[in-house]
XYZ file of C-alpha atoms in Angstrom:
571
model
C -16.373 26.056 13.943
C -16.832 28.194 10.385
C -19.452 30.278 10.294
C -22.600 28.881 8.594
C -21.787 25.512 9.884
C -23.198 23.235 12.552
C -21.987 20.561 14.538
C -24.022 17.680 16.401
C -21.554 15.586 18.311
C -22.285 12.267 18.901
C -25.107 10.928 16.939
C -25.960 7.415 17.533
C -26.569 4.878 14.703
C -28.045 1.114 15.604
C -26.235 -1.790 13.985
C -28.223 -4.719 13.056
C -26.850 -6.527 15.915
C -27.763 -3.424 18.445
C -24.424 -2.358 18.412
C -24.360 1.810 18.851
C -21.937 3.526 16.708
C -21.492 7.191 17.275
C -20.725 9.889 14.691
C -20.211 13.539 14.253
C -22.117 15.540 12.059
C -21.400 18.755 10.181
C -24.251 20.832 8.591
C -24.626 23.743 6.716
C -26.424 25.907 9.211
C -29.334 26.296 7.030
C -31.239 25.332 3.909
C -31.133 21.684 2.689
C -31.940 18.949 1.860
C -27.746 17.998 1.844
C -25.941 15.313 0.026
C -24.126 13.142 2.623
C -20.286 12.245 2.314
C -19.394 9.800 5.174
C -16.213 8.549 6.776
C -16.134 5.533 9.173
C -12.869 5.338 10.613
C -10.766 3.625 13.712
C -8.795 6.759 14.480
C -10.977 9.257 16.546
C -13.748 11.118 14.521
C -13.109 14.231 16.186
C -9.640 13.895 13.915
C -11.248 12.974 10.700
C -8.102 12.541 8.734
C -7.366 16.240 9.056
C -3.673 15.282 8.983
C -4.033 14.872 4.970
C -7.673 15.738 4.279
C -9.260 19.415 4.862
C -11.474 19.278 7.997
C -15.355 18.116 7.541
C -16.247 22.057 8.094
C -14.813 22.731 4.860
C -16.866 20.409 2.960
C -19.782 21.301 5.008
C -19.295 24.855 3.962
C -19.610 24.150 0.564
C -22.826 22.777 1.062
C -22.560 18.713 2.151
C -23.637 17.216 5.280
C -20.312 15.428 6.460
C -20.882 12.465 8.862
C -17.849 11.072 10.600
C -18.418 7.776 12.714
C -15.739 5.821 15.174
C -16.228 2.059 13.816
C -17.008 -0.351 16.062
C -14.914 -0.915 19.178
C -13.008 2.366 18.863
C -13.182 5.694 20.419
C -17.266 6.415 21.383
C -18.657 3.630 19.611
C -19.638 0.631 21.199
C -18.575 -2.604 20.935
C -15.160 -5.010 20.100
C -12.570 -4.079 17.595
C -11.032 -6.482 15.160
C -9.745 -5.399 12.068
C -11.620 -5.752 9.041
C -14.578 -8.145 10.677
C -17.163 -6.025 10.988
C -16.548 -3.180 8.052
C -18.764 -4.758 5.553
C -22.201 -4.858 7.552
C -21.238 -2.113 9.666
C -20.539 0.182 6.408
C -24.131 -0.995 4.846
C -26.181 0.025 7.856
C -24.144 3.110 8.353
C -24.588 4.438 4.759
C -28.504 3.500 4.809
C -28.728 5.292 8.308
C -26.848 8.500 6.982
C -29.252 8.434 4.027
C -32.293 8.840 6.375
C -30.923 11.663 8.718
C -32.793 14.716 8.606
C -32.034 17.248 5.993
C -30.348 14.786 3.753
C -31.179 14.134 0.392
C -30.606 10.535 0.338
C -27.526 10.302 -1.558
C -24.461 9.277 0.200
C -20.940 9.264 -0.714
C -17.741 7.909 1.306
C -14.199 9.150 1.488
C -10.980 8.452 3.734
C -7.549 6.640 3.183
C -5.686 3.436 4.467
C -8.045 1.436 6.451
C -10.968 4.016 5.804
C -10.362 3.324 2.253
C -11.357 -0.506 3.092
C -14.364 0.958 5.306
C -15.851 2.346 1.792
C -14.929 -0.999 -0.083
C -16.293 -2.987 2.078
C -19.413 -1.239 2.568
C -19.905 -0.694 -0.902
C -19.948 -4.791 -1.201
C -23.331 -4.965 -0.083
C -24.463 -2.378 -2.636
C -26.543 0.005 0.653
C -29.388 1.973 -0.406
C -28.379 5.951 -1.042
C -24.420 5.224 -1.496
C -23.850 6.820 -4.965
C -19.922 6.913 -4.778
C -16.853 5.985 -2.965
C -13.256 7.514 -2.906
C -11.147 5.006 -1.368
C -7.697 6.553 -1.282
C -4.299 4.861 -0.153
C -5.760 1.289 0.211
C -5.681 -2.241 -0.722
C -7.539 -4.555 -2.523
C -7.217 -7.090 -0.214
C -5.532 -7.516 3.223
C -3.151 -10.527 2.775
C -1.311 -9.484 -0.675
C -0.199 -6.152 -0.465
C -1.388 -5.502 3.365
C -0.001 -8.150 5.914
C 2.442 -9.875 3.460
C 4.206 -9.229 -0.417
C 5.208 -12.251 -1.932
C 4.749 -14.473 1.211
C 7.077 -12.343 3.263
C 5.494 -10.430 6.237
C 5.444 -6.593 5.757
C 7.098 -6.366 9.387
C 7.342 -2.456 10.106
C 4.089 -1.513 8.561
C 2.089 -4.179 10.856
C 3.951 -4.478 13.908
C 3.837 -0.867 14.033
C 0.039 -0.335 13.326
C -1.074 -3.057 15.449
C 0.867 -1.578 18.370
C -0.918 2.165 17.417
C -4.577 0.229 17.370
C -3.279 -1.728 20.680
C -2.429 1.583 22.318
C -6.041 2.922 21.562
C -7.726 -0.202 22.930
C -5.766 0.153 26.305
C -6.583 4.057 26.205
C -9.910 3.164 25.719
C -10.148 0.303 28.496
C -8.840 3.004 30.854
C -5.610 1.382 31.291
C -3.392 3.825 31.915
C -0.078 1.819 32.575
C -0.669 -0.461 29.218
C -1.316 2.992 27.422
C 1.885 4.297 28.358
C 3.638 1.080 27.692
C 2.247 0.733 24.298
C 2.791 4.583 23.328
C 6.754 4.046 24.276
C 6.853 1.003 22.281
C 5.148 2.635 19.057
C 7.228 5.559 19.214
C 10.237 3.294 20.070
C 8.820 0.707 17.206
C 12.195 0.024 15.250
C 13.919 -1.161 18.539
C 11.563 -3.972 18.477
C 11.596 -5.417 15.159
C 14.753 -7.533 15.492
C 12.956 -9.567 18.073
C 12.524 -13.483 17.316
C 10.406 -15.174 17.352
C 7.707 -12.507 16.176
C 5.377 -14.906 17.945
C 6.338 -13.151 20.711
C 6.390 -9.522 19.710
C 7.573 -7.910 23.080
C 5.141 -5.029 23.072
C 2.238 -7.025 22.404
C 2.591 -10.306 23.634
C 1.268 -10.460 27.123
C -0.320 -7.070 26.986
C -4.263 -8.278 27.038
C -3.966 -6.041 23.909
C -3.319 -6.553 19.935
C -4.207 -10.118 19.537
C -4.946 -9.578 15.683
C -1.305 -9.403 15.120
C -0.460 -12.797 16.653
C -3.455 -14.054 13.953
C -2.020 -12.305 11.138
C 1.192 -14.091 12.087
C -0.797 -17.468 12.198
C -2.090 -17.471 8.645
C 0.947 -16.673 6.283
C -0.902 -18.048 3.430
C -3.623 -16.966 1.421
C -6.210 -19.194 3.205
C -10.192 -18.309 4.565
C -8.711 -16.073 7.011
C -7.694 -13.421 4.388
C -10.167 -14.682 1.612
C -13.323 -13.735 3.290
C -12.518 -9.750 2.984
C -10.703 -10.110 -0.350
C -12.055 -7.136 -2.449
C -10.318 -8.288 -5.525
C -12.332 -11.854 -5.430
C -14.806 -10.378 -7.120
C -15.041 -6.786 -8.203
C -18.801 -7.512 -9.924
C -20.040 -7.345 -6.126
C -19.431 -2.997 -6.331
C -21.347 -1.006 -8.510
C -20.709 2.551 -7.714
C -18.398 5.001 -9.297
C -14.947 5.206 -7.542
C -12.146 7.774 -7.063
C -8.979 5.742 -6.460
C -6.565 7.832 -4.939
C -2.773 6.415 -4.688
C 0.889 7.389 -4.258
C 3.753 6.369 -6.146
C 5.593 5.466 -2.522
C 2.532 4.335 -0.597
C 2.430 0.775 0.606
C -0.816 0.320 -1.090
C -0.060 1.486 -4.417
C -0.655 -1.490 -5.957
C -3.836 -2.739 -4.663
C -4.995 0.903 -5.427
C -4.364 0.308 -8.972
C -5.544 -3.113 -9.466
C -8.879 -1.497 -7.628
C -9.024 0.772 -10.437
C -8.201 -1.838 -13.273
C -10.716 -4.415 -11.560
C -13.412 -1.946 -10.982
C -13.139 -0.638 -14.611
C -13.050 -3.910 -16.359
C -15.539 -6.219 -13.745
C -17.558 -3.696 -11.517
C -21.444 -4.760 -11.366
C -22.849 -1.998 -13.891
C -21.773 -0.513 -17.115
C -22.380 3.011 -15.393
C -19.931 2.056 -12.620
C -17.363 0.407 -14.982
C -17.104 3.872 -17.232
C -16.846 5.790 -13.868
C -13.929 4.785 -12.346
C -10.832 7.388 -11.772
C -7.339 6.638 -10.982
C -5.316 9.632 -9.162
C -1.760 9.123 -8.356
C 0.704 11.314 -6.624
C 4.692 11.054 -5.624
C 3.461 10.612 -1.962
C 4.115 8.134 0.794
C 1.575 7.130 2.843
C 1.364 10.174 5.361
C 1.604 12.921 4.849
C 0.781 13.825 0.989
C 3.157 16.473 0.491
C 6.316 17.120 -1.830
C 9.075 14.591 -0.973
C 12.162 15.969 0.181
C 15.675 14.753 1.116
C 16.599 12.170 -1.549
C 13.821 13.478 -3.718
C 12.318 16.658 -4.797
C 9.356 16.449 -7.127
C 8.766 20.336 -7.192
C 5.783 22.323 -6.554
C 3.519 20.443 -8.350
C 3.918 17.362 -6.173
C 1.493 19.110 -3.492
C -1.799 17.347 -2.065
C -4.391 17.864 -4.517
C -6.624 15.527 -3.184
C -9.436 17.691 -1.648
C -10.286 19.500 -4.752
C -10.396 16.640 -7.237
C -12.705 14.557 -4.194
C -15.205 18.091 -3.873
C -15.298 18.007 -7.786
C -16.099 14.154 -7.502
C -18.714 14.645 -5.170
C -20.597 17.642 -7.075
C -20.407 15.252 -10.367
C -21.967 11.938 -8.534
C -24.076 13.684 -5.704
C -25.037 16.945 -7.373
C -25.283 15.883 -10.737
C -22.801 18.931 -11.997
C -20.430 18.676 -15.174
C -17.202 18.878 -13.294
C -14.952 17.131 -15.815
C -13.317 14.522 -13.120
C -14.133 11.968 -15.715
C -12.300 13.800 -18.784
C -9.481 11.601 -18.567
C -9.740 7.922 -16.660
C -5.999 8.547 -15.072
C -4.417 11.716 -13.717
C -0.629 10.740 -12.493
C 2.212 12.589 -11.306
C 5.406 11.583 -13.390
C 8.269 11.353 -11.229
C 11.702 12.916 -13.261
C 9.171 14.807 -15.135
C 7.502 16.062 -12.141
C 4.463 17.204 -13.985
C 0.954 15.443 -14.047
C -0.559 14.071 -17.163
C -3.727 12.703 -18.218
C -4.258 8.843 -19.549
C -6.995 7.634 -21.514
C -6.222 4.075 -19.884
C -3.980 2.722 -17.058
C -1.668 1.319 -18.012
C -1.525 3.685 -21.158
C -2.004 2.577 -24.441
C 1.232 2.338 -26.361
C 3.491 1.363 -23.674
C 5.490 -1.857 -24.607
C 7.245 -4.082 -22.456
C 11.324 -3.534 -22.920
C 13.477 -6.390 -21.345
C 16.965 -5.413 -19.355
C 18.933 -8.257 -19.191
C 21.028 -8.811 -15.860
C 24.789 -9.061 -17.258
C 28.247 -9.632 -15.181
C 31.461 -11.171 -15.570
C 30.226 -13.214 -12.042
C 30.975 -10.134 -10.102
C 27.983 -8.211 -9.694
C 28.444 -7.469 -5.911
C 28.154 -4.065 -4.683
C 27.967 -1.090 -6.669
C 31.926 -1.778 -6.895
C 31.389 -4.834 -9.210
C 30.710 -5.508 -12.653
C 27.047 -5.982 -12.688
C 24.978 -4.291 -15.485
C 21.737 -3.835 -17.447
C 21.696 -4.474 -20.998
C 18.891 -4.587 -23.549
C 21.226 -7.245 -25.520
C 20.348 -10.882 -24.087
C 23.152 -12.996 -22.331
C 25.395 -15.536 -23.844
C 27.280 -17.992 -21.792
C 28.424 -16.253 -18.863
C 29.111 -16.985 -15.009
C 26.612 -16.400 -12.336
C 26.939 -14.169 -9.707
C 26.729 -15.346 -5.772
C 26.222 -13.744 -2.263
C 25.635 -15.098 0.837
C 22.567 -13.961 3.524
C 23.046 -14.205 7.128
C 19.687 -13.737 8.383
C 21.308 -12.183 11.683
C 22.708 -9.484 9.818
C 20.368 -8.281 6.863
C 20.153 -5.678 4.618
C 18.989 -2.480 5.652
C 16.083 -1.038 4.403
C 16.498 2.567 2.797
C 13.647 4.294 1.878
C 10.884 2.263 0.278
C 7.020 1.537 0.364
C 6.081 0.718 4.270
C 3.651 2.567 6.475
C 2.578 4.612 8.027
C 4.943 6.972 9.628
C 8.523 7.772 8.562
C 9.851 7.783 12.254
C 8.394 4.347 12.641
C 8.890 2.669 9.175
C 11.156 2.824 5.797
C 9.069 5.037 3.326
C 9.819 6.673 0.462
C 12.796 7.693 -1.692
C 16.126 7.566 -0.240
C 19.985 7.444 -1.140
C 20.977 3.830 -1.284
C 24.966 4.389 -1.024
C 25.085 2.375 2.162
C 23.091 -0.510 0.585
C 24.993 -0.908 -2.615
C 27.827 -0.937 -0.652
C 27.547 -4.523 0.546
C 28.780 -7.489 -1.326
C 25.795 -9.192 -0.189
C 23.489 -6.761 -2.628
C 24.202 -7.709 -6.189
C 24.242 -4.431 -8.495
C 23.254 -4.292 -12.037
C 23.320 -0.709 -13.715
C 22.744 0.303 -17.060
C 24.747 2.699 -19.549
C 24.079 6.486 -19.480
C 20.360 6.807 -20.992
C 20.848 8.936 -24.524
C 16.840 10.128 -24.331
C 14.437 10.049 -21.597
C 12.850 6.671 -21.111
C 9.742 7.014 -19.368
C 8.394 3.980 -17.466
C 4.156 4.011 -16.631
C 3.032 0.846 -15.112
C 4.054 -2.455 -13.321
C 7.700 -3.087 -13.354
C 8.563 -7.153 -12.929
C 11.540 -9.257 -12.766
C 12.093 -12.302 -14.093
C 15.150 -14.226 -12.237
C 16.976 -17.667 -11.884
C 18.217 -18.621 -8.729
C 19.307 -21.335 -6.594
C 19.636 -21.431 -3.245
C 21.481 -23.822 -0.320
C 18.422 -23.572 1.958
C 15.118 -24.800 1.879
C 13.543 -21.486 1.932
C 14.844 -18.122 1.120
C 14.299 -14.704 -0.036
C 14.660 -12.797 -3.106
C 14.421 -9.089 -3.186
C 14.839 -6.561 -5.737
C 15.050 -2.526 -5.872
C 14.656 -0.442 -9.177
C 16.602 2.856 -8.788
C 17.135 5.983 -10.518
C 21.238 6.826 -10.818
C 22.110 10.622 -11.435
C 24.983 11.692 -13.773
C 27.129 12.273 -10.159
C 26.096 8.709 -9.104
C 23.509 9.039 -6.499
C 21.108 5.988 -6.779
C 17.478 6.535 -5.590
C 14.960 3.941 -4.812
C 12.014 3.913 -7.194
C 10.411 0.616 -6.562
C 10.792 -2.592 -5.022
C 9.657 -6.207 -4.570
C 10.144 -9.633 -2.749
C 9.311 -13.350 -3.288
C 9.538 -15.740 -0.459
C 10.982 -19.008 -2.174
C 8.376 -21.112 -0.621
C 5.470 -19.029 -2.603
C 7.100 -18.646 -5.732
C 4.173 -20.889 -7.138
C 1.246 -20.196 -5.131
C 0.536 -17.882 -2.433
C -2.046 -20.285 -1.070
C -0.174 -23.526 -1.381
C 3.624 -23.054 0.052
C 6.657 -25.697 -0.782
C 9.839 -25.870 -0.034
C 12.921 -25.384 -2.484
C 15.030 -28.104 -3.586
C 18.232 -26.739 -2.456
C 20.925 -26.160 -5.421
C 17.887 -26.393 -7.584
C 17.958 -23.645 -10.162
C 14.360 -21.998 -10.072
C 12.524 -19.032 -12.131
C 11.374 -16.563 -9.922
C 8.732 -13.583 -10.701
C 8.720 -10.564 -8.723
C 6.446 -7.708 -8.863
C 8.021 -4.721 -8.321
C 4.658 -2.826 -8.495
C 3.201 0.289 -10.584
C 5.045 3.305 -11.115
C 5.155 6.741 -13.432
C 8.991 7.348 -13.587
C 10.409 9.131 -16.433
C 14.461 8.361 -16.180
C 15.889 11.308 -17.683
C 18.742 11.093 -20.441
C 22.270 11.202 -18.857
C 20.776 9.141 -15.652
C 20.534 5.302 -15.430
C 18.873 2.480 -14.353
C 19.868 0.205 -11.733
C 18.577 -3.072 -9.771
C 19.606 -4.191 -6.976
C 19.009 -7.874 -5.926
C 19.474 -9.458 -2.637
C 17.449 -11.555 0.308
C 16.687 -8.943 3.065
C 14.830 -5.230 3.027
C 14.680 -5.215 6.726
C 12.457 -4.203 8.664
C 10.536 -3.366 5.530
C 9.733 -7.137 5.649
C 10.778 -9.947 8.008
C 13.945 -11.827 7.728
C 13.662 -15.434 6.347
C 15.977 -17.527 8.646
C 16.119 -19.883 5.732
C 15.185 -22.871 7.363
C 12.044 -23.631 5.839
C 9.990 -23.753 9.455
C 6.932 -22.456 10.826
C 7.323 -18.455 9.971
C 7.112 -16.138 12.947
C 7.855 -18.869 15.445
C 11.494 -19.493 15.359
C 14.026 -18.209 17.371
C 17.466 -16.250 16.311
C 19.247 -19.769 17.141
C 17.725 -21.643 14.556
C 18.615 -19.055 11.628
C 21.338 -20.205 9.045
C 23.403 -18.501 6.379
C 21.819 -19.297 2.805
C 24.485 -19.263 -0.356
C 22.576 -17.386 -3.562
C 23.267 -18.010 -6.983
C 21.772 -15.560 -9.678
C 21.859 -17.108 -13.059
C 22.174 -14.822 -16.496
C 23.109 -16.657 -19.213
C 21.485 -18.105 -22.841
C 19.239 -20.610 -20.724
C 18.767 -18.590 -17.882
C 18.021 -14.872 -19.245
C 17.393 -13.038 -16.211
C 15.733 -9.964 -16.656
C 14.231 -6.799 -15.551
C 10.800 -5.978 -17.635
C 9.837 -2.290 -18.277
C 6.562 -0.988 -19.632
C 8.006 2.139 -21.802
C 6.125 4.751 -23.217
C 7.115 5.632 -26.686
C 9.307 8.191 -27.390
């Protein structure tokens, strides 16, 4: 431990139902009282997410009491764990308890990322006494859209590997050595299981006695009451504290992070809270927060800056010091230019939507085809056609999955192998004459028909360098049955042209002069998302033998102007 820092292990906190949760408490060795910063996590309090954050002793050495608690049913804490189920009540009780600890000054802030961002937001919904601020990082606004599902498609690599990791720790907690070994091997070898069908019989978890919540997620493929009960974005007025929202442009939850910032800035439960929301987004994927290398290197400024911002944030809202953290509501890293920029709003004022229309002579298949992106709207031109076989899906190349790159597609990647396939339509702009900076949410309006009663359409925005290298920036998906509503799925009339709207998520990216924009269109991005078997049958319960091939038609003519819409900053 650092000099001047004292540590007390396994400090008990009794919840309202009698369950005892345990925390480690780091304090300055002398003095006080101190403001408290609290982390509630299911991943072992002794580690305290130190893979990304500085160790709690670092914060304690700067005059804070740091409380790190195992959530219900995890590691040292009592009770049964079920994702999200107890975090609102337990978070409320723990924040109130932390405020009353000896040598606490009664002011509490919270921090942590991913699920540990969820524990903060859930706690804040109840407005516990003493809670003054939160710092939710790389986390969602709800646990259906943007977490378990995207556009109705199951986020397979993320949720299968995450559930297996959680189940492994459940088995370890139970002292079940054989199950722990099997689940650990399954987690490290997760890509070898993603192809199994049906998903409702996912081998690492089926019959293991652990991780049953995975099958509950599959059993609720629509946005229903199961998911709605935990959704933060159903009513942001319930939260009335300042918040520092930290995100990563290649993080699986970046859309939810931005929605939380925008929603609380607009609708938080007090004027003070609405004026004290801050967005900080770097060029990171989920873990760790370091400069990405390989397909993209964003330079030395892409380093992890979160602890410095957090310390200034806590100094402002727990110590009333003027640290300048709210001088700009949004501080984001602009990729391509590879530098940090401050903005007075997000999306920044002055950005304007610019449409890039899909165009071709009817042969946009692969990067060797004739697909192009053009600001000029189409006239009469033929559609593009491709087939999608669920048993031979398009492989993910990078992306926005979670949580470790060894088990899930994450970050920027060279798209050459994907763009060589005829089952991927490729539309490319002419080389840019000047820099084009995109700040905000990218969307696609797609006019398409399918031979199937249900299918998927995927889209990926890429940056093509002058030497021809294509690198993914953002992507999205829509499951056709959810085209109008995530709560009310409806089959697609085969052969009927429908308009699909896909969100590709937010970004801050400058396409440099000489580079080109590129859009990929296909029907799979596997294993980032599960495969649609094109039958319209029950998701997750169909076998490989039931899969059928779909013929997909993408239209781009005067009556069906398929287009990519970018929020472009003034030049």
